[in-house]
mmCIF file of C-alpha atoms in Angstrom:
data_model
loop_
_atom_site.group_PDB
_atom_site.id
_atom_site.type_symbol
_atom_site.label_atom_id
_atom_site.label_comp_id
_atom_site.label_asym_id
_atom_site.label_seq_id
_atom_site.Cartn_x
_atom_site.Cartn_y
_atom_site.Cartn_z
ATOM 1 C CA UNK P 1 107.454 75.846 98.290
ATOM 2 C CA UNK P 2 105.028 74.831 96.041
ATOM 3 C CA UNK P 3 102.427 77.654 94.590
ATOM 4 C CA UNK P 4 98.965 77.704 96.371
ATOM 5 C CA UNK P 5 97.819 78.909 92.861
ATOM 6 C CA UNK P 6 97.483 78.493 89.896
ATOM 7 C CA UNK P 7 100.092 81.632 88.081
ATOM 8 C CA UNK P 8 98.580 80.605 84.857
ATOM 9 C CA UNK P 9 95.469 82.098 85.560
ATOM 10 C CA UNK P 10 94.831 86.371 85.074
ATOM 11 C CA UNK P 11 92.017 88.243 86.490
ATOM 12 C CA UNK P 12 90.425 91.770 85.145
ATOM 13 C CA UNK P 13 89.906 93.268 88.556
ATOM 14 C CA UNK P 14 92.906 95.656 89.272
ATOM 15 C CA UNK P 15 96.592 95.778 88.519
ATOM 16 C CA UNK P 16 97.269 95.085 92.119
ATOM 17 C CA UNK P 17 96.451 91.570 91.298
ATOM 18 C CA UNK P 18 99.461 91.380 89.423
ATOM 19 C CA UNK P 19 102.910 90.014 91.018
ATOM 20 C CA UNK P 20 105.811 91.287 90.999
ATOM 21 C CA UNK P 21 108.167 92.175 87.843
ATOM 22 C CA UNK P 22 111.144 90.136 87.073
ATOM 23 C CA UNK P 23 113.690 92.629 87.032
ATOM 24 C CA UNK P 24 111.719 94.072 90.758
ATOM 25 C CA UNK P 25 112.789 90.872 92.748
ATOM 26 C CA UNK P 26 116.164 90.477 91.422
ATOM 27 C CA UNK P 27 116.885 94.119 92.862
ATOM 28 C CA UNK P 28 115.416 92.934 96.109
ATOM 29 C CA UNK P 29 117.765 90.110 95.927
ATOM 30 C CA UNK P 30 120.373 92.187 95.111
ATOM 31 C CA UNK P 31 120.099 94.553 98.115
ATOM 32 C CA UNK P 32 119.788 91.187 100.619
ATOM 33 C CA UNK P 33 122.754 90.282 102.297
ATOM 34 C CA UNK P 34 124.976 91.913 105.116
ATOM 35 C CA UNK P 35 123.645 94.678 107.264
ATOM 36 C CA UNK P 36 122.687 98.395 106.100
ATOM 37 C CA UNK P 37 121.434 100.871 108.555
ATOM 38 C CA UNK P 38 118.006 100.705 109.379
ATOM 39 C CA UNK P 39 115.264 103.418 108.884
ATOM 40 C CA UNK P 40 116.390 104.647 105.536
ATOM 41 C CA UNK P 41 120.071 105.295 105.953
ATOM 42 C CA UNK P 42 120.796 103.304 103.615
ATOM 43 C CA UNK P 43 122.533 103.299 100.087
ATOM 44 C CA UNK P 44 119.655 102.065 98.509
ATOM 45 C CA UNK P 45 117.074 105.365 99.583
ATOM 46 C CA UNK P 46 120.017 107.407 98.692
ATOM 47 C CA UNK P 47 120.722 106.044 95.679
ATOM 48 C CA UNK P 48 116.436 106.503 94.952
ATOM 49 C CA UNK P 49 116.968 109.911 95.884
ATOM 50 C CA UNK P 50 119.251 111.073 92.614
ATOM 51 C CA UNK P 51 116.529 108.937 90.746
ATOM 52 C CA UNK P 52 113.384 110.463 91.598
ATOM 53 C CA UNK P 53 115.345 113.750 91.092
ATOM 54 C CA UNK P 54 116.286 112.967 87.914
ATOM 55 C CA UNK P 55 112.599 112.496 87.283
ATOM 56 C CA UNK P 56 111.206 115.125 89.592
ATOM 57 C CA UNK P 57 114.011 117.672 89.751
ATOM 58 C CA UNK P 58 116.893 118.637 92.077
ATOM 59 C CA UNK P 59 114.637 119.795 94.724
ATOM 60 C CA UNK P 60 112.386 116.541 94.869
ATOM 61 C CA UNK P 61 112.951 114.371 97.673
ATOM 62 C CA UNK P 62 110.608 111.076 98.285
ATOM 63 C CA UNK P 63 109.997 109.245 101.422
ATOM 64 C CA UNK P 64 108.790 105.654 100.710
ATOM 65 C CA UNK P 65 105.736 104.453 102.340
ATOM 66 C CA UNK P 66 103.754 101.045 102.536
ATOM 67 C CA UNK P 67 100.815 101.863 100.038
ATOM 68 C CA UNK P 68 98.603 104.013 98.114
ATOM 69 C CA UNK P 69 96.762 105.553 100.868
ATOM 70 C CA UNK P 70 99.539 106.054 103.472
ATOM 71 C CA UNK P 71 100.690 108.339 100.534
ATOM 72 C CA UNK P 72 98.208 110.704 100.243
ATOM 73 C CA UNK P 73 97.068 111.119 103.946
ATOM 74 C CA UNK P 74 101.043 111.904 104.566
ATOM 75 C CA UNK P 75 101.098 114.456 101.402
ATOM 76 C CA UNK P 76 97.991 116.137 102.326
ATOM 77 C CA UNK P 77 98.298 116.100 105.866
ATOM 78 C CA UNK P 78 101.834 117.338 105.155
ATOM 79 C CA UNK P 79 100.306 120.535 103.290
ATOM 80 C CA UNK P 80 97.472 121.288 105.535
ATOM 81 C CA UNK P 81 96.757 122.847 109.198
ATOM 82 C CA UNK P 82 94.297 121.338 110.993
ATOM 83 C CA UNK P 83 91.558 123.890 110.102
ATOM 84 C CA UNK P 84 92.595 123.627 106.453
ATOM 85 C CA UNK P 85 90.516 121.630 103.822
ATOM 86 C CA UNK P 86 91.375 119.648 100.504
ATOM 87 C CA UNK P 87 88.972 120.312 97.173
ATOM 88 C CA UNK P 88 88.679 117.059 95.431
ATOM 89 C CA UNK P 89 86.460 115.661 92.384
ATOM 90 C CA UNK P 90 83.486 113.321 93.792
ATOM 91 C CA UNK P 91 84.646 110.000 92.368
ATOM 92 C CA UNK P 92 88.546 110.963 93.346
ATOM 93 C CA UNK P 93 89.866 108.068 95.414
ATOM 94 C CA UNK P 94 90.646 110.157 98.437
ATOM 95 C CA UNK P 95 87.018 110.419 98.650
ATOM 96 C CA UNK P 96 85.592 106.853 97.396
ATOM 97 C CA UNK P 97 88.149 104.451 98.230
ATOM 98 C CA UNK P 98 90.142 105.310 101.248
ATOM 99 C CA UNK P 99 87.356 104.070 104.002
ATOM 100 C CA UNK P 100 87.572 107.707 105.294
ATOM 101 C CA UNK P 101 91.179 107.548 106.210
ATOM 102 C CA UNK P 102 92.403 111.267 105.024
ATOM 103 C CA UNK P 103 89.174 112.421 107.637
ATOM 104 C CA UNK P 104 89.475 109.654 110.187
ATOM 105 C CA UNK P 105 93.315 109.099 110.400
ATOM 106 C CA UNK P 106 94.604 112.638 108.495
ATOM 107 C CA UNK P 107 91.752 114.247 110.322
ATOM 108 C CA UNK P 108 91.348 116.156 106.752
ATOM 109 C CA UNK P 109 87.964 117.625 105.773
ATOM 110 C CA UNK P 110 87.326 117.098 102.118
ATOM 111 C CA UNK P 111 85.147 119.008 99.835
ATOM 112 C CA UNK P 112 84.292 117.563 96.793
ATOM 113 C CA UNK P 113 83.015 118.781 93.507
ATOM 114 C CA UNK P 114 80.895 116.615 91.286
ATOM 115 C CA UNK P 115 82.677 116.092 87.591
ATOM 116 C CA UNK P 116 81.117 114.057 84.672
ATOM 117 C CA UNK P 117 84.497 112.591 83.610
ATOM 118 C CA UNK P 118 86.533 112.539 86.928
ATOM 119 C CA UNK P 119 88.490 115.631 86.267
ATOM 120 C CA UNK P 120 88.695 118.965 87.800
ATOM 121 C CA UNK P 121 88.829 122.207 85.826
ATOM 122 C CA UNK P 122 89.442 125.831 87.122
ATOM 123 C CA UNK P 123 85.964 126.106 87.147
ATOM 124 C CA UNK P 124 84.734 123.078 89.073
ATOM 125 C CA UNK P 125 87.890 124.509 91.691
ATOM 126 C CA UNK P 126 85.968 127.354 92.489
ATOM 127 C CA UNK P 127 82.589 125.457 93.399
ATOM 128 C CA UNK P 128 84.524 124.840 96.630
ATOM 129 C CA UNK P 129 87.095 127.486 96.513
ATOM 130 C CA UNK P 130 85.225 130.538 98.661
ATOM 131 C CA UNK P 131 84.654 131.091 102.015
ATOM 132 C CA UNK P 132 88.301 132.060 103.077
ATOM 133 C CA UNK P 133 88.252 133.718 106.274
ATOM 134 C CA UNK P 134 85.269 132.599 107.377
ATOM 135 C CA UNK P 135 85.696 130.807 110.789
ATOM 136 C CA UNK P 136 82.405 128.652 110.050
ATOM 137 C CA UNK P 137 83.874 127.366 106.649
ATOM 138 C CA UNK P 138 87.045 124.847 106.756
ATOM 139 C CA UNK P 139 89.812 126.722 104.604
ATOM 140 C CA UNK P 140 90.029 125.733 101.234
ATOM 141 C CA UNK P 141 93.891 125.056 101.242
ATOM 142 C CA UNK P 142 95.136 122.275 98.572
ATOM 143 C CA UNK P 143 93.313 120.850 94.908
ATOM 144 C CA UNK P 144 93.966 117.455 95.113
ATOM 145 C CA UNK P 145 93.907 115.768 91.172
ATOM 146 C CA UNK P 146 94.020 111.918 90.393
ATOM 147 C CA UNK P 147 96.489 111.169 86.908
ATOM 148 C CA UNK P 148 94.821 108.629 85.994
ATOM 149 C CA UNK P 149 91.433 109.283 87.101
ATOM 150 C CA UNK P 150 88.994 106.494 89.042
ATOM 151 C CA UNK P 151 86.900 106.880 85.743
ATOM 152 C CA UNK P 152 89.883 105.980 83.579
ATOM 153 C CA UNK P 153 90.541 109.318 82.310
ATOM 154 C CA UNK P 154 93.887 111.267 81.784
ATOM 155 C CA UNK P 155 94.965 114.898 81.965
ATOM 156 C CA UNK P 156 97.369 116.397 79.985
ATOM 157 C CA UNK P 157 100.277 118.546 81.006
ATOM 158 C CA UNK P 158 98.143 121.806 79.749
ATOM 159 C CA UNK P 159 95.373 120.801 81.819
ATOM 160 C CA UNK P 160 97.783 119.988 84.615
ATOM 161 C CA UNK P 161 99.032 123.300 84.093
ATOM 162 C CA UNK P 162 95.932 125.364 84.009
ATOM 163 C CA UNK P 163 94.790 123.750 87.771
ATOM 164 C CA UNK P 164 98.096 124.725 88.999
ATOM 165 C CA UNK P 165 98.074 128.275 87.496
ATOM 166 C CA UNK P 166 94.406 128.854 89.365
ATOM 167 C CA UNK P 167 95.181 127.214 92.374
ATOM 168 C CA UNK P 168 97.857 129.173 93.199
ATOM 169 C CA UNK P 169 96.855 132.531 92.009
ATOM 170 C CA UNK P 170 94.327 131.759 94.773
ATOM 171 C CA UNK P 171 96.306 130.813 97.158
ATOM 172 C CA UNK P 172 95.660 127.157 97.415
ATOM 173 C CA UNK P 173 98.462 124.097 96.493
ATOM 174 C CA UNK P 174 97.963 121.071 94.294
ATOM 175 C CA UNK P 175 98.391 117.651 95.331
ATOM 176 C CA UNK P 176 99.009 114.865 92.778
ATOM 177 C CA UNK P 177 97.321 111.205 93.616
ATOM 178 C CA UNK P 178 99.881 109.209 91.064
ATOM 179 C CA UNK P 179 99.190 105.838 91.941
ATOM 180 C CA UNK P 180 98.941 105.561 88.052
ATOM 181 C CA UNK P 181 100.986 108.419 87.312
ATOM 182 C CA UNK P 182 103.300 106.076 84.789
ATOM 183 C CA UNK P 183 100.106 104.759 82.751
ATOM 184 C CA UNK P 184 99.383 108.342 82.249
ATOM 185 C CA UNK P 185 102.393 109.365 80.961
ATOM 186 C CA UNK P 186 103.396 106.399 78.787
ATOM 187 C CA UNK P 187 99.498 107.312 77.291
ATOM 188 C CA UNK P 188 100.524 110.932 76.543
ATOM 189 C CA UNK P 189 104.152 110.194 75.458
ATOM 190 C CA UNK P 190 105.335 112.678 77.973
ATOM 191 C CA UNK P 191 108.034 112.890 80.878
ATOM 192 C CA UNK P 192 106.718 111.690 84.315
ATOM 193 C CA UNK P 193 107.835 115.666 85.432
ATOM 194 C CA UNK P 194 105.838 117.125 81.964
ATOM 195 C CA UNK P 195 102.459 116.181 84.403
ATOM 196 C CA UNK P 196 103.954 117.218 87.538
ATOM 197 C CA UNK P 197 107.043 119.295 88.625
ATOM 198 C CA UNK P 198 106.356 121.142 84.949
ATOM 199 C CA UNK P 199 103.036 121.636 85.492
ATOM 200 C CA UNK P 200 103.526 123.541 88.761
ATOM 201 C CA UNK P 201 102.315 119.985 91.088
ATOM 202 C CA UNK P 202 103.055 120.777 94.429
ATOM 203 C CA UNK P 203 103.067 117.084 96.192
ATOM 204 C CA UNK P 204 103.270 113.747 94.300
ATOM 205 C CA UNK P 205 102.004 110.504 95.722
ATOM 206 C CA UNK P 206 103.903 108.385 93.452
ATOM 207 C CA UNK P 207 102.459 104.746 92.542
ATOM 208 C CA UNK P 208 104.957 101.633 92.310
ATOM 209 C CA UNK P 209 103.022 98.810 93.417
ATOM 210 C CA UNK P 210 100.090 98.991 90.369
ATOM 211 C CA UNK P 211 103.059 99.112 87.967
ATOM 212 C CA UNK P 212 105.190 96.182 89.132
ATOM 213 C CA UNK P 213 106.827 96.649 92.814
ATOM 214 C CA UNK P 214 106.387 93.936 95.320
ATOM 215 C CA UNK P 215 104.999 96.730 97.526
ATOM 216 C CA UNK P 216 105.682 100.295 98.297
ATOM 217 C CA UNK P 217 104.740 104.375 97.097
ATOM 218 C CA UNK P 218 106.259 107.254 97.537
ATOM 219 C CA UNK P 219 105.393 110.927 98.900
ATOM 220 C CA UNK P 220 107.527 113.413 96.596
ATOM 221 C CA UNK P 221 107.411 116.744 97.787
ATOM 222 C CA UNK P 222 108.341 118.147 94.536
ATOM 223 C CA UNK P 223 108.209 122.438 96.222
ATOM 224 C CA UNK P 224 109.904 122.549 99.385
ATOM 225 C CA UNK P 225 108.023 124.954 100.762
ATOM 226 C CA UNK P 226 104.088 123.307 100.308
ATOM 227 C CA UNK P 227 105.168 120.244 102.809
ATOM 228 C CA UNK P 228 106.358 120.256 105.836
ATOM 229 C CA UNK P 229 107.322 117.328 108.509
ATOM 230 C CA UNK P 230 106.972 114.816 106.422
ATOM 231 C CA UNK P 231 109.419 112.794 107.996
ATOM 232 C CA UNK P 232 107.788 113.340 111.349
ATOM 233 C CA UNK P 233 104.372 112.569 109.460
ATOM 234 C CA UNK P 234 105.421 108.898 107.943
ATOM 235 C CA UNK P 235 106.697 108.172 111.433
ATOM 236 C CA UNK P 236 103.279 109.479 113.346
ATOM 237 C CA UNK P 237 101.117 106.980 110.748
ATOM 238 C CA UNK P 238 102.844 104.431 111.355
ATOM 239 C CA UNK P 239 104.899 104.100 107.918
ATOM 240 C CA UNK P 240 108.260 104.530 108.098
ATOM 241 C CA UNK P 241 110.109 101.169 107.480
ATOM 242 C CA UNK P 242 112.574 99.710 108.873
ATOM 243 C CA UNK P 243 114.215 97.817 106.391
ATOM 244 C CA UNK P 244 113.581 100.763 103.880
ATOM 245 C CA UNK P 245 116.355 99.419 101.275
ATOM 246 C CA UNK P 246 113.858 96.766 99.928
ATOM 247 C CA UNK P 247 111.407 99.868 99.510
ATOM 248 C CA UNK P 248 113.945 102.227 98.192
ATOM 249 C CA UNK P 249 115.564 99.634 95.799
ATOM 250 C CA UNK P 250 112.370 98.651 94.164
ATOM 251 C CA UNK P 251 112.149 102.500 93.299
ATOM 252 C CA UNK P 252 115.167 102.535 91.802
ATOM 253 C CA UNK P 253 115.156 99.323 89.337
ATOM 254 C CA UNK P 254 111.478 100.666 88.358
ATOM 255 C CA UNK P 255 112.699 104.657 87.388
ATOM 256 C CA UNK P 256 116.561 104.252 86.681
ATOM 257 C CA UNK P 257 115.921 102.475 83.287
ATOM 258 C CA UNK P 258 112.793 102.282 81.180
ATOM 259 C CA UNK P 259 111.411 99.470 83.190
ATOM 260 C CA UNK P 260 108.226 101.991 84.303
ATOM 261 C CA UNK P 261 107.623 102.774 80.681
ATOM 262 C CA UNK P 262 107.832 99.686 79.569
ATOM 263 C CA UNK P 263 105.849 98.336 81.901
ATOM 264 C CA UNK P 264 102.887 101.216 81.493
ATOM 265 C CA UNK P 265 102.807 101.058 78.146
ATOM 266 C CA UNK P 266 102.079 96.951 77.878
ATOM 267 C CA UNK P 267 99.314 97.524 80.539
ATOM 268 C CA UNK P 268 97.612 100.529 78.510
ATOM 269 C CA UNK P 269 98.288 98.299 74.901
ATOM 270 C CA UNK P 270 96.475 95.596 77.035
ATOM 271 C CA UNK P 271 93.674 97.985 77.623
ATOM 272 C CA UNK P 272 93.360 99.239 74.099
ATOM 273 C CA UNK P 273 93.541 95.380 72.631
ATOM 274 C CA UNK P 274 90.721 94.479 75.331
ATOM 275 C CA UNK P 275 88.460 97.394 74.318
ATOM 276 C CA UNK P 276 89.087 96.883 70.165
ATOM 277 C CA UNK P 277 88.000 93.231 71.198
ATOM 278 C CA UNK P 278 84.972 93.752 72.637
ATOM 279 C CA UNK P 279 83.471 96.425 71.409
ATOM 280 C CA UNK P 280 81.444 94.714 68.388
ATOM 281 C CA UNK P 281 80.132 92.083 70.556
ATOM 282 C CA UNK P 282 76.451 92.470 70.502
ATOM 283 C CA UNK P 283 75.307 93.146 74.211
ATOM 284 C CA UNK P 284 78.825 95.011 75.034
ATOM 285 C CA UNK P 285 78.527 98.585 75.262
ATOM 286 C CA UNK P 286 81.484 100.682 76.018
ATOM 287 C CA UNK P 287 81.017 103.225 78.610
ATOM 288 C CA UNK P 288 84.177 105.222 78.717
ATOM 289 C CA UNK P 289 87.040 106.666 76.187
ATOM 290 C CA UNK P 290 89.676 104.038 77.160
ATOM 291 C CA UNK P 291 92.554 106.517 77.491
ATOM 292 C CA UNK P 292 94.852 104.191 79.505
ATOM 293 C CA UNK P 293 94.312 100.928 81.287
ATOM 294 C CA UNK P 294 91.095 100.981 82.166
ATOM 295 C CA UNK P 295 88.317 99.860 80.593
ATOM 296 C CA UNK P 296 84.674 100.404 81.415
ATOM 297 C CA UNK P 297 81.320 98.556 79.516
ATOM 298 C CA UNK P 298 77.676 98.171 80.519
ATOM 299 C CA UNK P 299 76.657 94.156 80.500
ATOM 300 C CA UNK P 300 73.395 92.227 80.898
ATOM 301 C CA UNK P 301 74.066 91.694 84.728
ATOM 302 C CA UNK P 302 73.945 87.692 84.790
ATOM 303 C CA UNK P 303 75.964 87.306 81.681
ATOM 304 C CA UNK P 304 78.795 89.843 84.032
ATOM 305 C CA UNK P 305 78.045 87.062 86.638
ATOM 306 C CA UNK P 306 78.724 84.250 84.902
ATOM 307 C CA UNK P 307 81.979 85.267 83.637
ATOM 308 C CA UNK P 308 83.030 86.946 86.398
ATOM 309 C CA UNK P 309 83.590 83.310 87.488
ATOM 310 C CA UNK P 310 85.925 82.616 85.314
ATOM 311 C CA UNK P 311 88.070 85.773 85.220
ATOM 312 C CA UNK P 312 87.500 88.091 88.295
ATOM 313 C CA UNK P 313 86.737 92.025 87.868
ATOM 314 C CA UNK P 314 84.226 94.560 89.303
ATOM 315 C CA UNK P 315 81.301 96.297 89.038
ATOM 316 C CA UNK P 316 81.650 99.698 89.223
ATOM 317 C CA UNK P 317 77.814 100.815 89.102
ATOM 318 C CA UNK P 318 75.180 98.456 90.008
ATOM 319 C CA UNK P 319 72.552 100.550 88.841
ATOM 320 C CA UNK P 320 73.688 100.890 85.263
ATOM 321 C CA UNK P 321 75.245 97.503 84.799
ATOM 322 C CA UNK P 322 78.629 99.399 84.634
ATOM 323 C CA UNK P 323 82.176 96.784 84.494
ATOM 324 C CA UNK P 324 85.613 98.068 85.391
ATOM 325 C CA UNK P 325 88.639 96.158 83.549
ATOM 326 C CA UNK P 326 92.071 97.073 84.402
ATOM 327 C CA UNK P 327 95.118 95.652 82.871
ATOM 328 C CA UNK P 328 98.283 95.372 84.099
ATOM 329 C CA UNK P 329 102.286 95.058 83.407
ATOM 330 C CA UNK P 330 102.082 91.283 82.805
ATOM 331 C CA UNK P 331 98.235 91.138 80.996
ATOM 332 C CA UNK P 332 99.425 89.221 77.576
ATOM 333 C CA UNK P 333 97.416 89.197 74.369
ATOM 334 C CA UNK P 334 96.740 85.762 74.981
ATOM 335 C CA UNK P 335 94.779 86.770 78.309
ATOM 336 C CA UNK P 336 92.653 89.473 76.157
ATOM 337 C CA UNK P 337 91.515 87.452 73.639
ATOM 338 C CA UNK P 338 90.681 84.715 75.980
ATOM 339 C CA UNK P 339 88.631 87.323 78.129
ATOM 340 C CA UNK P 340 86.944 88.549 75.108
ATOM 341 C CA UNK P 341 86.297 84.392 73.312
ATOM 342 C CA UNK P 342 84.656 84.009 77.069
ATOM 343 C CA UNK P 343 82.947 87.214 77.079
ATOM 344 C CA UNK P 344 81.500 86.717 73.842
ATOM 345 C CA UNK P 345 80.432 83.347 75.161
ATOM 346 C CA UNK P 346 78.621 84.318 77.788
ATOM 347 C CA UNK P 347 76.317 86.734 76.095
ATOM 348 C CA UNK P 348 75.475 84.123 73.388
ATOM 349 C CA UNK P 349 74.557 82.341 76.258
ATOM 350 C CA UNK P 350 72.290 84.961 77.596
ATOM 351 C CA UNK P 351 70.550 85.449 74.383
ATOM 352 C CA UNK P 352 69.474 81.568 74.041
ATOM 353 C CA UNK P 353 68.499 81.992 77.456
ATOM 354 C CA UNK P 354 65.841 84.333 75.943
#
């Protein structure tokens, strides 16, 4: 079958626009053939089980789900009664991006807590942490953190640890969004478990398909006792697979080798190139510490127009002007510096035009 586009061309949206890594679809390929038994009795999940435990721990177990969101409705929904609440940071992407699916399908109240940088801190916790046994007030019962953050920006393993540390002395469990949990620890130069199971992370929603799977996350209940029914849960919302090996497999080509680190570390180089680029072009002003593969800048809004229709990406505040950039696993230096030549172009373009 001949391609419907053109695979030449890269776009600065999101790394979801990116395909699928080499070394991803051979493992597919590699689990096709023959019959295994349905439903995740299969070789393949087992074999992702010893893999995410060598990552996680002996007492992780995952459960493979379709995508992103699927992943944290399960994990929270997982850790919660139904009177029970989740404290999350404003911008968090439980609370922006989700179209309401932990309240509408997890039936999950959220209570969020403004932050200037995306992050929580003990502090910001407790602007939502109060009220227990009040039967008017929905119980404060699990922190939920995003490593990366929507705003681009990381926490370290201390920080990590100091949310789990109050959390718990309160009473409350921490849920990990990791949709770009490998970004953030290829930034850091730390062990995927140095910003979870170390840090005292309760619940992991693991992210494959930013970082090169052909689709698929993962719920990793990393304490045993903060989850239960999980497997009931993934069933109930509709994500339990049938022909889990092509999940499970994916998982294990991407985490039994360096491919994840590899991969995470090419899309936050990407990042870094794009920002060192751009950042002395007059009219470009950098809005954000670019701490993995993100990058956010303020442009004239038509010149952001007029090159958004030649590369695609977003704009993350139409008030301000604000750009988001993400680059992925297969962004080349070749892409960058073509982005920034049209960039560049573009606002030379907007100053003649004045």
């Amino acid at each position: 079958m001949t391609p419907r586009h053109d695979p030449r061309l890269k776009a600065f949206a999101s790394d979801n626009y990116a395909g699928v890594h080499p070394e991803i679809l051979q493992a597919v390929a590699a689990a096709n053939g023959g019959h295994q038994i349905a439903y995740g009795e299969d070789v393949y999940t087992e074999a992702m089980q010893a893999v995410f435990q060598r990552h996680f721990g002996e007492t992780a177990r995952a459960w493979p789900v379709f995508n992103g969101t699927a992943a944290n409705v399960v994990s929270l929904r997982s850790m919660t009664a139904q009177w029970e609440a989740v404290i999350c940071a404003e911008s968090a992407h439980i609370n922006t991006d989700e179209g309401g699916a932990p309240e509408v399908a997890g039936g999950i109240k959220l209570l969020t807590v403004p932050t200037p940088d995306g992050k929580l801190t003990p502090e910001l916790i407790d602007r939502q942490a109060w009220g227990f046994g009040d039967v008017h007030r929905a119980q404060p019962k699990v922190v939920s953190i995003s490593n990366t953050t929507e705003l681009g920006t990381l926490y370290t393993a201390a920080e990590i640890a100091a949310i789990c540390a109050h959390a718990h002395d309160l009473g409350l469990l921490v849920h990990l969004d990791g949709s770009r949990i490998t970004n953030a620890a290829a930034a850091l130069d730390v062990p995927l478990c140095a910003l979870s199971t170390d840090a005292g992370v309760d619940v992991l929603s693991f992210g494959g398909t930013k970082i090169g799977l052909l689709y698929g996350e993962a719920v990793v209940v990393l304490n045993p006792d903060a989850a239960t029914g999980v497997d009931y849960l993934r069933k109930t919302f509709m994500q339990l697979s049938s022909k889990m090996r092509f999940v499970s497999v994916q998982f294990e080509a991407l985490l039994s080798g360096d491919l994840w680190l590899r991969n995470a570390r090419r899309a936050n180089a990407m990042a870094r190139r794009l920002a060192d680029a751009v950042r002395d072009i007059p009219g470009v002003e950098l809005a954000r510490p670019v701490e993995a593969n993100a990058v956010f800048a303020v442009l004239p809004g038509d010149a952001a127009e007029r090159l958004r229709k030649r590369f695609r990406f977003y704009t993350w505040d139409e008030s301000t002007g604000e750009v988001r950039w993400m680059c992925a696993f297969d962004t080349t230096e070749e892409d960058v510096d073509a982005f920034a030549a049209a960039l560049a172009e573009e606002l030379r373009a907007t100053d003649g035009d004045h």
